[in-house]
Coordinates of C-alpha atoms in Angstrom, one line a residue:
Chain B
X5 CA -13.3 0.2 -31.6
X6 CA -12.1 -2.8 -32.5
X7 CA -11.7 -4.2 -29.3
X8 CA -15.0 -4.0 -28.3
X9 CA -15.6 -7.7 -29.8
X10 CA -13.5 -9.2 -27.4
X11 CA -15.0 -7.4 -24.5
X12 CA -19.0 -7.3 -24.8
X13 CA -19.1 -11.3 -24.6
X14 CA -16.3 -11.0 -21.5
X15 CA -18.4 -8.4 -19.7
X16 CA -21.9 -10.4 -20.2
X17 CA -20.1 -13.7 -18.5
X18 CA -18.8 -11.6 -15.7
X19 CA -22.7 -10.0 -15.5
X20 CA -23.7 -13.8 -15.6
X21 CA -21.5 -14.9 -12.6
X22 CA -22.1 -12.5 -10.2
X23 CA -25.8 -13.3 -10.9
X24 CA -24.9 -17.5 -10.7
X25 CA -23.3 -17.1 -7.5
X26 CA -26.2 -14.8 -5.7
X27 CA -25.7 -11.1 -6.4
X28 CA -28.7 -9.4 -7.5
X29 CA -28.9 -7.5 -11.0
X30 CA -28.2 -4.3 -9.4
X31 CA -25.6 -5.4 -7.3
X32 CA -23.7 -6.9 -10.1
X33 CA -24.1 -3.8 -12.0
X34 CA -22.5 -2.1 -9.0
X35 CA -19.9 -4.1 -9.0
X36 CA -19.1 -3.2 -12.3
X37 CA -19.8 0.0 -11.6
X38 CA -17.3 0.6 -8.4
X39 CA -15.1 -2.1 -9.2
X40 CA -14.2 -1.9 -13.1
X41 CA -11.8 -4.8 -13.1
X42 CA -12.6 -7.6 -15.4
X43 CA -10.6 -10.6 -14.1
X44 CA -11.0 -9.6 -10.8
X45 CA -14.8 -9.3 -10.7
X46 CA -14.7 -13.0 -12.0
X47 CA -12.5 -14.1 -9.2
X48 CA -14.2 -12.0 -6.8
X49 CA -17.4 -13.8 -7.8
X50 CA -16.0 -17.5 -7.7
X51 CA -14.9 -16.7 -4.2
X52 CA -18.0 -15.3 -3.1
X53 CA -19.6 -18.6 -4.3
X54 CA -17.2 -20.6 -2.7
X55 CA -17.8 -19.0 0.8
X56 CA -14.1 -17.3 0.9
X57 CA -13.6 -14.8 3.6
X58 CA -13.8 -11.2 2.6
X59 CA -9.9 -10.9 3.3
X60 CA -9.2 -13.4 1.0
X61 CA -11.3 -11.9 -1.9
X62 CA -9.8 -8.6 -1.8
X63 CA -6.5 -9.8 -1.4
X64 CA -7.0 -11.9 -4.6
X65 CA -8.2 -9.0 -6.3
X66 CA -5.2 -7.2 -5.4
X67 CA -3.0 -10.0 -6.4
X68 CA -4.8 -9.7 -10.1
X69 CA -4.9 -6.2 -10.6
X70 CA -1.4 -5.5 -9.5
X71 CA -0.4 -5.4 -13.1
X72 CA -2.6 -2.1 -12.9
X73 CA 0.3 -1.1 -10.5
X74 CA 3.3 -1.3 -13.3
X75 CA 0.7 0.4 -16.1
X76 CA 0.1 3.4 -13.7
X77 CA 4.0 3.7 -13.4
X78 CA 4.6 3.7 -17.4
X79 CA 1.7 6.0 -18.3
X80 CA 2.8 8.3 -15.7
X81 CA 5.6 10.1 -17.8
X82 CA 2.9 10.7 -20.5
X83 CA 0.4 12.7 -17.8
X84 CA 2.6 15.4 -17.1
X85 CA 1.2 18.5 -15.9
X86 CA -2.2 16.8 -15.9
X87 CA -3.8 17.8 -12.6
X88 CA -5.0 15.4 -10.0
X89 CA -8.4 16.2 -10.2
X90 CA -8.6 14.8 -13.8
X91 CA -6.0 12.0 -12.9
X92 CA -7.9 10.3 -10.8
X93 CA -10.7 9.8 -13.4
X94 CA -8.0 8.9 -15.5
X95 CA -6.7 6.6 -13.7
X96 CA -10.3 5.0 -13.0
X97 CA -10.5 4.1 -16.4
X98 CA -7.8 2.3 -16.7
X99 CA -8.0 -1.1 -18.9
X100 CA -5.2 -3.5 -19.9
X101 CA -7.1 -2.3 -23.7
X102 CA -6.9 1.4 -23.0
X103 CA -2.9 1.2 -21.9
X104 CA -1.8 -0.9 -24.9
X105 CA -3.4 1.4 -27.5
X106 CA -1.7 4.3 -25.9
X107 CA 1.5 3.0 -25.4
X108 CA 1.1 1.8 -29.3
X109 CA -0.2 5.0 -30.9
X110 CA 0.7 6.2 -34.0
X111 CA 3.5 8.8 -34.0
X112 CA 1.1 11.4 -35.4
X113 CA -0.5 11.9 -32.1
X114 CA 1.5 14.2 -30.0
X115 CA -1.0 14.6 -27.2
X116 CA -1.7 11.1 -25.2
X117 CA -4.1 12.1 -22.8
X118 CA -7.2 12.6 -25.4
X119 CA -5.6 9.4 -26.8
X120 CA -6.2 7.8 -23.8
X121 CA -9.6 9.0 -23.0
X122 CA -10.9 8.1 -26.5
X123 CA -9.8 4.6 -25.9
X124 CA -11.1 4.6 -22.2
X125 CA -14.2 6.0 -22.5
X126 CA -16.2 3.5 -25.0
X127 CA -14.2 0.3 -23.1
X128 CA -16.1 1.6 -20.0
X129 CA -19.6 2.0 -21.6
X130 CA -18.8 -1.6 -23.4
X131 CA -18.1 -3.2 -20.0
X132 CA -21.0 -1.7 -18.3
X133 CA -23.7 -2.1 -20.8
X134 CA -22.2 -6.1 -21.0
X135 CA -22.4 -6.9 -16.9
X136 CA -25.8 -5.0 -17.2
X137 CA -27.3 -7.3 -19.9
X138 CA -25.2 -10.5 -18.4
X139 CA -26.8 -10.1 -14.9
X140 CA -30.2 -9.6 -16.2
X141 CA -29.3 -12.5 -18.6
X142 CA -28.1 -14.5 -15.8
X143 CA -31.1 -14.9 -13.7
X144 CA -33.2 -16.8 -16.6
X145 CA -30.5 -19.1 -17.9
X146 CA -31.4 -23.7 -16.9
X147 CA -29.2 -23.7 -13.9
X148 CA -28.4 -26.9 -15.6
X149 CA -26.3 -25.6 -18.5
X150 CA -22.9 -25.9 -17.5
X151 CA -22.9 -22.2 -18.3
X152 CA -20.7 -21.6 -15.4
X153 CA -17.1 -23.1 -18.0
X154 CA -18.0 -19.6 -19.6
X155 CA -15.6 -18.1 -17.1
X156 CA -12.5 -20.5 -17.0
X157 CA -12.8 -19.9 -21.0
X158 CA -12.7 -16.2 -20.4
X159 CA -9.5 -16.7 -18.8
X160 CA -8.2 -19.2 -20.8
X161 CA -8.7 -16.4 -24.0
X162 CA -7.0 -13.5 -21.6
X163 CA -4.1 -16.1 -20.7
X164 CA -2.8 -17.0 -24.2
X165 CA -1.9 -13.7 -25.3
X166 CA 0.4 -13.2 -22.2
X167 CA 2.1 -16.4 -22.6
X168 CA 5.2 -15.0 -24.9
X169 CA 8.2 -15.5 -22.7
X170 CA 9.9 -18.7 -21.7
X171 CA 10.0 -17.1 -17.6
X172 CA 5.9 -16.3 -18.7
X173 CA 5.4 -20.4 -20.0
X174 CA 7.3 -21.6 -16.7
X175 CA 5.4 -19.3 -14.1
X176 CA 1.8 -20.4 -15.9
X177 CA 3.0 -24.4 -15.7
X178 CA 4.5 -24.2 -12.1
X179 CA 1.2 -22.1 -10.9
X180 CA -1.2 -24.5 -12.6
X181 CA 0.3 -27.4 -11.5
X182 CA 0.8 -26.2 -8.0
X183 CA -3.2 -25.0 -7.8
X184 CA -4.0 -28.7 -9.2
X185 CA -1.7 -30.2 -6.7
X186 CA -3.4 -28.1 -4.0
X187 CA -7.2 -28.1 -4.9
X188 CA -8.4 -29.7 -1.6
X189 CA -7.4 -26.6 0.6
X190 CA -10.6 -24.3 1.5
X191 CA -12.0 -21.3 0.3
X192 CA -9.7 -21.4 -3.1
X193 CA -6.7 -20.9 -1.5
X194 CA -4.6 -22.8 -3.7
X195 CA -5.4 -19.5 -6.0
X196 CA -2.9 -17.6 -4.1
X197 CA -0.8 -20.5 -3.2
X198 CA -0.5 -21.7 -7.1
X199 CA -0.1 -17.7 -8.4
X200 CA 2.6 -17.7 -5.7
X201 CA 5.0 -20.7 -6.9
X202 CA 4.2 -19.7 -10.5
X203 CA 5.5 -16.2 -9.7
X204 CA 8.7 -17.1 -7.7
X205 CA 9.4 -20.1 -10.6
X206 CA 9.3 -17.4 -13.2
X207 CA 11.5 -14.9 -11.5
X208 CA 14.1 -17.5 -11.3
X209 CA 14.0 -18.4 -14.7
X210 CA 14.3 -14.7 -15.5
X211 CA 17.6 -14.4 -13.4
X212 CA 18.6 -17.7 -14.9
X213 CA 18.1 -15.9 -18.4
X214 CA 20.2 -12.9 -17.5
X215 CA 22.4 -14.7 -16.0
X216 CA 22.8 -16.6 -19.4
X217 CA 22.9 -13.3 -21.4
X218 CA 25.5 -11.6 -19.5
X219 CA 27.9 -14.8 -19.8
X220 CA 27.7 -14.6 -23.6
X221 CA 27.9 -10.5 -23.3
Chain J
X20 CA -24.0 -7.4 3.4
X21 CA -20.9 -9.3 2.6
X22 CA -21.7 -8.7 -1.2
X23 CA -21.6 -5.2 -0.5
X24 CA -17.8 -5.3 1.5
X25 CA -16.7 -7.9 -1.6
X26 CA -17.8 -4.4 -4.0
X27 CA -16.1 -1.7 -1.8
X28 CA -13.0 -3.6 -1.3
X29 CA -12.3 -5.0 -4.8
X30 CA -13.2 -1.5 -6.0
X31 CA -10.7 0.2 -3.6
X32 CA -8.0 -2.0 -4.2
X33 CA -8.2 -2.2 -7.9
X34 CA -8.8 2.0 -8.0
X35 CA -5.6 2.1 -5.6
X36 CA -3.8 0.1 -8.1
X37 CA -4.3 2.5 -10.7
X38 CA -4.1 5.9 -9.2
X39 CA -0.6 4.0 -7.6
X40 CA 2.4 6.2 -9.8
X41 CA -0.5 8.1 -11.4
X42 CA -1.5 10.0 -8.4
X43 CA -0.5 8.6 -5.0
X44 CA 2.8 8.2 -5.4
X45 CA 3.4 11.4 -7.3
X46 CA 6.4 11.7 -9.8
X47 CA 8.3 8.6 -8.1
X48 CA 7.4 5.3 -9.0
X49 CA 7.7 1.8 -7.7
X50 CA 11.5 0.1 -8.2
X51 CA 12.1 -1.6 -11.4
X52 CA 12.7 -5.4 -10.7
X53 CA 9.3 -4.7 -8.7
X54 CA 7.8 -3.8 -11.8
X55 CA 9.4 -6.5 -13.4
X56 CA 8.1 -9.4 -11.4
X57 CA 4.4 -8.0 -12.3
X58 CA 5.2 -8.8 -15.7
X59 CA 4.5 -12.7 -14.2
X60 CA 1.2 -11.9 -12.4
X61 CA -1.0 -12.6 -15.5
X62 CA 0.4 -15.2 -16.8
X63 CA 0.6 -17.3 -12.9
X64 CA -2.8 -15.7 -11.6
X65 CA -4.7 -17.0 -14.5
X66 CA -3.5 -20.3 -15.3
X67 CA -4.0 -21.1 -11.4
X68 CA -7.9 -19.9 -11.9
X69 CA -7.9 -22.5 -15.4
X70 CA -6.0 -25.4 -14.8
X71 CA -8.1 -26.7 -11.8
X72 CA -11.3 -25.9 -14.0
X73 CA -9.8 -28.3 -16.3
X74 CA -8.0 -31.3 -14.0
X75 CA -10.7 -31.2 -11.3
X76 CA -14.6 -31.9 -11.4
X77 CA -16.8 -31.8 -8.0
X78 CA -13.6 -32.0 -6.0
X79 CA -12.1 -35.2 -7.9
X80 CA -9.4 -35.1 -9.8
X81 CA -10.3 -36.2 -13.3
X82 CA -7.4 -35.6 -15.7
X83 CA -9.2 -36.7 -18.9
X84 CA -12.9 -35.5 -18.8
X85 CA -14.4 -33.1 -21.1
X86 CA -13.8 -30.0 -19.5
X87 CA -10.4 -30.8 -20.3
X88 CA -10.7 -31.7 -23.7
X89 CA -13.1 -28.6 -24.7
X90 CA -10.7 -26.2 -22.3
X91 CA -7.5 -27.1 -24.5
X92 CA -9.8 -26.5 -27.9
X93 CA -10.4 -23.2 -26.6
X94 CA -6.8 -22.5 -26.3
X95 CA -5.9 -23.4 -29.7
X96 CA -8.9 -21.2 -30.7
X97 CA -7.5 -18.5 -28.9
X98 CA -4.3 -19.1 -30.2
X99 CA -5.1 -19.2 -33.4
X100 CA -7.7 -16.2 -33.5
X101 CA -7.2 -14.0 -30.5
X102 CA -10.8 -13.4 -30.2
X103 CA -12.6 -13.9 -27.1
X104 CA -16.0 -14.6 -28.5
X105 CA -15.0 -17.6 -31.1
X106 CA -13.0 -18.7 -27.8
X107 CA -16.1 -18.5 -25.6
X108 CA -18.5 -20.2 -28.4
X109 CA -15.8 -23.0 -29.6
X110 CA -15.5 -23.9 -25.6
X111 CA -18.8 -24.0 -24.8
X112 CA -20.6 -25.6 -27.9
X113 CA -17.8 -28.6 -27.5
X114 CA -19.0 -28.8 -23.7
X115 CA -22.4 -28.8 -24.5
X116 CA -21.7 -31.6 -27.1
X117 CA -19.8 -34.0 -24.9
X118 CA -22.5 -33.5 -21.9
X119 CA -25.2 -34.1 -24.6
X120 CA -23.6 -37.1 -25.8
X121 CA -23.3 -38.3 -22.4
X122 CA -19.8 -38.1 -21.3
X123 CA -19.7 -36.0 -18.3

């Protein structure tokens, strides 16, 4: 429960930015709904509003949930003999929240699985009841409030925490600078193109650090 | 229309994504330095999404306005407190401020 701070005021900007760019209420909800994916939704909606093509917003939204990818592969040990029909609900309900607390529980709990679903579950209704009150929010806030920084300062509070590394603090300064450096190309693009450079910079400092490692080893 | 394909596809992909070792892939999973280069993702996706929020206004790029100044507050908030909401408020009130005071 204690995490559920952090996300209510999260959830009501994303709420808030589907509404600014032209969902309605009940299409934001179903967004939230269908797509449960924080980050993305945000993305999704600054695309929208930007006039991206639909290619390029789910291809974004791939690009920011594949960290979803590398969570599904280190629960998976933990779901043994779990059958599929309750996986995929599982698996539904995946947050970056719900994985960290059950990677990090106590030793005292043997079974994951309820684990899991007791983190899951009240993330989900947090994030839903948040959108839902952000969207309805959304349509009665001064278009003139320059309400719409809300959501660069919802990433700016996810991307601190995950800047721990040195190959972490080059891939974030390569891809901002590259996305600066390429802000006049249409429909966002320099999204993909900056997340790109930032990625391939930070794998080479990670070989560079092995590399580094295994000389002294 | 469109705003109904932008909900379908997000919410395929990022279900897809999930279900990936879970349930598609079933007992094998994706190869490690794979794995390992999605350890980058976050940290390259987002800053992309926050620097040009910060460096560029209406299409001009204006490295000292006070976006910029109110964004980098907001870090050190974060920094300092990990907590979205004294993030969001600390951004925001110094935005309004600035704009109020006439520097936009």
């Amino acid at each position: 429960m204690p995490l559920v701070p952090g996300v209510l005021p999260f959830s009501m900007v994303a709420g808030i930015a589907a509404v600014q760019v032209g969902f309605t209420p009940l299409e934001s909800v179903m967004f939230s709904v269908i797509g449960y994916a924080g980050s993305a939704q945000l993305i999704a909606a600054q695309l929208y509003g930007a006039g991206s093509p639909l290619a390029l917003i789910v291809l974004s939204s791939l690009v920011v949930n594949l960290r979803f990818a590398m969570y599904s592969a280190s629960l998976l040990p933990l779901f043994g003999g779990v059958p599929n029909r309750v996986r995929w609900p599982l698996a539904y309900l995946m947050t970056d929240q719900a994985y960290a607390l059950t990677m990090g529980r106590p030793d005292t709990e043997t079974d994951p699985v309820p684990y899991y679903a007791g983190a899951a579950v009240p993330m989900w209704l947090t994030w839903q009841t948040g959108t839902a009150v952000g969207a309805l929010l959304g349509a009665r806030i001064p278009p003139e409030w320059p309400l719409d920084f809300a959501v660069p300062l919802s990433f700016i509070a996810l991307l601190v925490p995950v800047l721990r590394t040195r190959p972490q603090l080059l891939a974030a300064a390569v891809s901002g600078a590259a996305a600066v450096a390429a802000h006049g190309l249409p429909f966002r693009l320099n999204l993909i193109l900056g997340a790109a450079c930032g990625v391939a910079a930070g794998l080479w400092a990670q070989q560079a650090e092995r590399r580094r490692t295994g000389a002294q080893a | 229309m469109k705003v109904w394909l932008v909900i379908v596809g997000v919410g395929a992909v990022s279900l897809l994504l999930r279900a990936s070792s879970l349930v598609l892939l079933r007992g094998r999973t994706l190869p490690p330095g794979l794995l390992n280069s999605l350890g980058l993702v976050p940290a390259a996706v987002l800053s992309a999404l926050v620097v040009p929020e910060l460096l560029v206004h209406g299409g001009d790029f204006r490295p000292l306005g006070p976006r910029l100044v109110a964004g980098v507050a907001a870090a050190l908030i974060a920094w300092k407190t990990r907590n979205v909401l004294w993030t969001l408020l600390g951004g925001l009130g110094l935005l309004f401020g600035f704009e109020a005071l006439g520097w936009r």
